[in-house]
Amino acid sequence: MPPTRSVPRFLLSGKNTRYAARTLPPDQSVTRGTAPGARRPGSRRRGRTNRRLIDNIERAIPCKDFTPGPAHRALCDFKWVSVLTTNYDDFLERAFEEAGRNVCKIVNDDDLTRARRPDSLEIIKMHGCLGAPGTIILSAEDFRSYDERRPAM
């Protein structure tokens, strides 16, 4: 069954991080912008911890259960060539695709060199995408190592 609900207002308001933090189990709460258990240099916990946190965020804010809202659709009225976003969800991509635009989602350096149609709208997701969990920039260490992991972005 396709999603039919529109994006709830809190997802558009910046309260979504606080909402996700309240709904996560106590050992997964987010404080000071750092994922719990975020790795220190040399630690191997980052992937497992971030994956658990991302899973919890997806459960707390099930993007696939919603359709893009009026704000997303309003952005489709502009003739963008590229859109730069730090959002993890895919509401923008879906809104533009529903409006008939060809979308090229860019979440890592390899995507920058991929062939695309000249009329494609580039949606550059600086902090990654929930659909590609390995691309998510979430912890303090992710931000510290951003230039090394994504030099072209």
PDB file of C-alpha atoms in Angstrom:
ATOM      1  CA  MET A   1       0.000   0.000   0.000  1.00  0.00           C
ATOM      2  CA  PRO A   2       1.529   3.365  -1.003  1.00  0.00           C
ATOM      3  CA  PRO A   3       2.033   6.029   1.641  1.00  0.00           C
ATOM      4  CA  THR A   4      -0.887   8.419   1.913  1.00  0.00           C
ATOM      5  CA  ARG A   5      -0.175  10.569   4.945  1.00  0.00           C
ATOM      6  CA  SER A   6       1.480  13.934   4.487  1.00  0.00           C
ATOM      7  CA  VAL A   7       4.656  14.845   6.352  1.00  0.00           C
ATOM      8  CA  PRO A   8       3.792  15.769   9.937  1.00  0.00           C
ATOM      9  CA  ARG A   9       4.467  19.366  10.873  1.00  0.00           C
ATOM     10  CA  PHE A  10       7.130  18.418  13.442  1.00  0.00           C
ATOM     11  CA  LEU A  11       9.293  16.909  10.672  1.00  0.00           C
ATOM     12  CA  LEU A  12       9.419  20.311   9.018  1.00  0.00           C
ATOM     13  CA  SER A  13      10.052  22.310  12.166  1.00  0.00           C
ATOM     14  CA  GLY A  14      13.423  21.258  13.566  1.00  0.00           C
ATOM     15  CA  LYS A  15      11.747  19.512  16.495  1.00  0.00           C
ATOM     16  CA  ASN A  16      12.364  16.158  14.817  1.00  0.00           C
ATOM     17  CA  THR A  17      15.755  15.645  16.477  1.00  0.00           C
ATOM     18  CA  ARG A  18      14.310  16.253  19.926  1.00  0.00           C
ATOM     19  CA  TYR A  19      11.375  13.965  19.092  1.00  0.00           C
ATOM     20  CA  ALA A  20      13.708  11.188  17.926  1.00  0.00           C
ATOM     21  CA  ALA A  21      15.864  11.619  21.037  1.00  0.00           C
ATOM     22  CA  ARG A  22      12.792  11.277  23.302  1.00  0.00           C
ATOM     23  CA  THR A  23      11.654   8.108  21.526  1.00  0.00           C
ATOM     24  CA  LEU A  24      15.013   6.341  21.578  1.00  0.00           C
ATOM     25  CA  PRO A  25      15.880   3.883  24.353  1.00  0.00           C
ATOM     26  CA  PRO A  26      17.912   5.510  27.171  1.00  0.00           C
ATOM     27  CA  ASP A  27      21.194   3.942  26.042  1.00  0.00           C
ATOM     28  CA  GLN A  28      20.679   5.462  22.572  1.00  0.00           C
ATOM     29  CA  SER A  29      19.772   9.037  23.492  1.00  0.00           C
ATOM     30  CA  VAL A  30      21.504  11.829  21.602  1.00  0.00           C
ATOM     31  CA  THR A  31      23.393  14.494  23.517  1.00  0.00           C
ATOM     32  CA  ARG A  32      25.497  17.395  22.295  1.00  0.00           C
ATOM     33  CA  GLY A  33      25.262  16.259  18.678  1.00  0.00           C
ATOM     34  CA  THR A  34      27.214  13.059  19.274  1.00  0.00           C
ATOM     35  CA  ALA A  35      25.874   9.586  18.685  1.00  0.00           C
ATOM     36  CA  PRO A  36      26.093   7.392  21.783  1.00  0.00           C
ATOM     37  CA  GLY A  37      29.223   5.310  21.733  1.00  0.00           C
ATOM     38  CA  ALA A  38      30.605   7.322  18.814  1.00  0.00           C
ATOM     39  CA  ARG A  39      34.055   6.035  18.167  1.00  0.00           C
ATOM     40  CA  ARG A  40      37.197   7.631  19.257  1.00  0.00           C
ATOM     41  CA  PRO A  41      40.088   7.285  16.821  1.00  0.00           C
ATOM     42  CA  GLY A  42      40.972   3.608  16.622  1.00  0.00           C
ATOM     43  CA  SER A  43      37.588   2.366  17.911  1.00  0.00           C
ATOM     44  CA  ARG A  44      35.562  -0.175  15.898  1.00  0.00           C
ATOM     45  CA  ARG A  45      32.141   0.579  17.431  1.00  0.00           C
ATOM     46  CA  ARG A  46      31.101   3.383  15.077  1.00  0.00           C
ATOM     47  CA  GLY A  47      29.350   1.328  12.412  1.00  0.00           C
ATOM     48  CA  ARG A  48      27.371  -0.853  14.816  1.00  0.00           C
ATOM     49  CA  THR A  49      26.379   2.044  17.072  1.00  0.00           C
ATOM     50  CA  ASN A  50      25.402   4.340  14.209  1.00  0.00           C
ATOM     51  CA  ARG A  51      23.413   1.534  12.545  1.00  0.00           C
ATOM     52  CA  ARG A  52      21.422   0.968  15.770  1.00  0.00           C
ATOM     53  CA  LEU A  53      20.809   4.687  16.133  1.00  0.00           C
ATOM     54  CA  ILE A  54      19.742   4.995  12.474  1.00  0.00           C
ATOM     55  CA  ASP A  55      17.387   2.016  12.905  1.00  0.00           C
ATOM     56  CA  ASN A  56      15.835   3.734  15.924  1.00  0.00           C
ATOM     57  CA  ILE A  57      15.455   7.009  14.009  1.00  0.00           C
ATOM     58  CA  GLU A  58      13.765   5.161  11.126  1.00  0.00           C
ATOM     59  CA  ARG A  59      11.332   3.570  13.605  1.00  0.00           C
ATOM     60  CA  ALA A  60      10.650   6.874  15.369  1.00  0.00           C
ATOM     61  CA  ILE A  61      10.214   8.807  12.119  1.00  0.00           C
ATOM     62  CA  PRO A  62       9.042   6.306   9.468  1.00  0.00           C
ATOM     63  CA  CYS A  63       9.602   8.416   6.338  1.00  0.00           C
ATOM     64  CA  LYS A  64       8.215   5.730   4.021  1.00  0.00           C
ATOM     65  CA  ASP A  65       4.837   6.034   5.787  1.00  0.00           C
ATOM     66  CA  PHE A  66       4.504   9.667   4.681  1.00  0.00           C
ATOM     67  CA  THR A  67       4.241  11.558   1.432  1.00  0.00           C
ATOM     68  CA  PRO A  68       6.046  14.835   0.773  1.00  0.00           C
ATOM     69  CA  GLY A  69       4.156  17.781   2.233  1.00  0.00           C
ATOM     70  CA  PRO A  70       3.173  21.188   0.867  1.00  0.00           C
ATOM     71  CA  ALA A  71       6.597  22.708   1.616  1.00  0.00           C
ATOM     72  CA  HIS A  72       8.343  19.984  -0.386  1.00  0.00           C
ATOM     73  CA  ARG A  73       5.923  20.391  -3.281  1.00  0.00           C
ATOM     74  CA  ALA A  74       6.313  24.188  -3.224  1.00  0.00           C
ATOM     75  CA  LEU A  75      10.059  23.780  -3.787  1.00  0.00           C
ATOM     76  CA  CYS A  76       9.242  21.959  -7.036  1.00  0.00           C
ATOM     77  CA  ASP A  77       7.916  25.221  -8.502  1.00  0.00           C
ATOM     78  CA  PHE A  78      11.471  26.561  -8.777  1.00  0.00           C
ATOM     79  CA  LYS A  79      13.718  25.564 -11.685  1.00  0.00           C
ATOM     80  CA  TRP A  80      16.624  24.370  -9.549  1.00  0.00           C
ATOM     81  CA  VAL A  81      19.695  22.830 -11.161  1.00  0.00           C
ATOM     82  CA  SER A  82      20.991  21.550  -7.809  1.00  0.00           C
ATOM     83  CA  VAL A  83      19.662  21.390  -4.274  1.00  0.00           C
ATOM     84  CA  LEU A  84      22.001  21.031  -1.310  1.00  0.00           C
ATOM     85  CA  THR A  85      20.492  19.494   1.825  1.00  0.00           C
ATOM     86  CA  THR A  86      21.566  17.989   5.130  1.00  0.00           C
ATOM     87  CA  ASN A  87      18.305  16.031   5.518  1.00  0.00           C
ATOM     88  CA  TYR A  88      18.515  12.230   5.723  1.00  0.00           C
ATOM     89  CA  ASP A  89      14.965  11.616   4.435  1.00  0.00           C
ATOM     90  CA  ASP A  90      13.914  11.281   0.799  1.00  0.00           C
ATOM     91  CA  PHE A  91      10.956  13.693   0.782  1.00  0.00           C
ATOM     92  CA  LEU A  92      12.633  16.126  -1.635  1.00  0.00           C
ATOM     93  CA  GLU A  93      13.535  13.389  -4.097  1.00  0.00           C
ATOM     94  CA  ARG A  94      10.008  11.999  -4.035  1.00  0.00           C
ATOM     95  CA  ALA A  95       8.406  15.444  -4.393  1.00  0.00           C
ATOM     96  CA  PHE A  96      10.501  16.317  -7.444  1.00  0.00           C
ATOM     97  CA  GLU A  97       9.944  12.896  -9.011  1.00  0.00           C
ATOM     98  CA  GLU A  98       6.181  13.273  -8.478  1.00  0.00           C
ATOM     99  CA  ALA A  99       6.441  16.669 -10.214  1.00  0.00           C
ATOM    100  CA  GLY A 100       8.023  14.974 -13.226  1.00  0.00           C
ATOM    101  CA  ARG A 101      11.659  15.959 -12.654  1.00  0.00           C
ATOM    102  CA  ASN A 102      14.490  13.520 -13.257  1.00  0.00           C
ATOM    103  CA  VAL A 103      16.410  13.372  -9.958  1.00  0.00           C
ATOM    104  CA  CYS A 104      20.040  12.465  -9.461  1.00  0.00           C
ATOM    105  CA  LYS A 105      20.693  11.857  -5.755  1.00  0.00           C
ATOM    106  CA  ILE A 106      24.300  12.470  -4.677  1.00  0.00           C
ATOM    107  CA  VAL A 107      25.325  11.091  -1.284  1.00  0.00           C
ATOM    108  CA  ASN A 108      29.048  10.382  -1.742  1.00  0.00           C
ATOM    109  CA  ASP A 109      32.029  11.282  -3.905  1.00  0.00           C
ATOM    110  CA  ASP A 110      31.415   8.423  -6.366  1.00  0.00           C
ATOM    111  CA  ASP A 111      27.962   9.819  -7.144  1.00  0.00           C
ATOM    112  CA  LEU A 112      29.562  13.091  -8.263  1.00  0.00           C
ATOM    113  CA  THR A 113      31.275  11.352 -11.205  1.00  0.00           C
ATOM    114  CA  ARG A 114      28.296   9.236 -12.263  1.00  0.00           C
ATOM    115  CA  ALA A 115      26.825   9.994 -15.694  1.00  0.00           C
ATOM    116  CA  ARG A 116      23.450  11.754 -15.590  1.00  0.00           C
ATOM    117  CA  ARG A 117      21.021  13.392 -17.962  1.00  0.00           C
ATOM    118  CA  PRO A 118      21.608  17.097 -18.618  1.00  0.00           C
ATOM    119  CA  ASP A 119      18.095  17.942 -17.392  1.00  0.00           C
ATOM    120  CA  SER A 120      18.569  16.083 -14.090  1.00  0.00           C
ATOM    121  CA  LEU A 121      18.077  17.858 -10.807  1.00  0.00           C
ATOM    122  CA  GLU A 122      21.006  17.114  -8.518  1.00  0.00           C
ATOM    123  CA  ILE A 123      20.012  16.642  -4.894  1.00  0.00           C
ATOM    124  CA  ILE A 124      23.254  16.710  -2.933  1.00  0.00           C
ATOM    125  CA  LYS A 125      22.787  15.119   0.480  1.00  0.00           C
ATOM    126  CA  MET A 126      25.723  16.402   2.516  1.00  0.00           C
ATOM    127  CA  HIS A 127      24.938  14.272   5.581  1.00  0.00           C
ATOM    128  CA  GLY A 128      23.923  11.121   3.728  1.00  0.00           C
ATOM    129  CA  CYS A 129      20.637   9.335   3.241  1.00  0.00           C
ATOM    130  CA  LEU A 130      18.611   6.884   5.335  1.00  0.00           C
ATOM    131  CA  GLY A 131      18.351   4.694   2.223  1.00  0.00           C
ATOM    132  CA  ALA A 132      22.153   4.309   2.278  1.00  0.00           C
ATOM    133  CA  PRO A 133      23.007   3.995   5.997  1.00  0.00           C
ATOM    134  CA  GLY A 134      26.769   3.881   5.393  1.00  0.00           C
ATOM    135  CA  THR A 135      26.617   7.468   4.133  1.00  0.00           C
ATOM    136  CA  ILE A 136      25.046   8.971   7.270  1.00  0.00           C
ATOM    137  CA  ILE A 137      27.055  11.698   9.000  1.00  0.00           C
ATOM    138  CA  LEU A 138      25.831  11.613  12.582  1.00  0.00           C
ATOM    139  CA  SER A 139      28.522  11.497  15.237  1.00  0.00           C
ATOM    140  CA  ALA A 140      31.199  13.989  16.199  1.00  0.00           C
ATOM    141  CA  GLU A 141      33.768  11.628  14.694  1.00  0.00           C
ATOM    142  CA  ASP A 142      31.812  11.529  11.414  1.00  0.00           C
ATOM    143  CA  PHE A 143      32.062  15.313  11.242  1.00  0.00           C
ATOM    144  CA  ARG A 144      35.762  15.314  12.187  1.00  0.00           C
ATOM    145  CA  SER A 145      36.588  12.802   9.437  1.00  0.00           C
ATOM    146  CA  TYR A 146      34.229  14.287   6.833  1.00  0.00           C
ATOM    147  CA  ASP A 147      37.002  15.837   4.706  1.00  0.00           C
ATOM    148  CA  GLU A 148      38.893  12.534   4.624  1.00  0.00           C
ATOM    149  CA  ARG A 149      35.847  10.408   3.801  1.00  0.00           C
ATOM    150  CA  ARG A 150      34.318  12.837   1.263  1.00  0.00           C
ATOM    151  CA  PRO A 151      37.048  15.109  -0.100  1.00  0.00           C
ATOM    152  CA  ALA A 152      35.074  16.061  -3.231  1.00  0.00           C
ATOM    153  CA  MET A 153      31.888  16.966  -1.366  1.00  0.00           C
TER     154      MET A 153
END
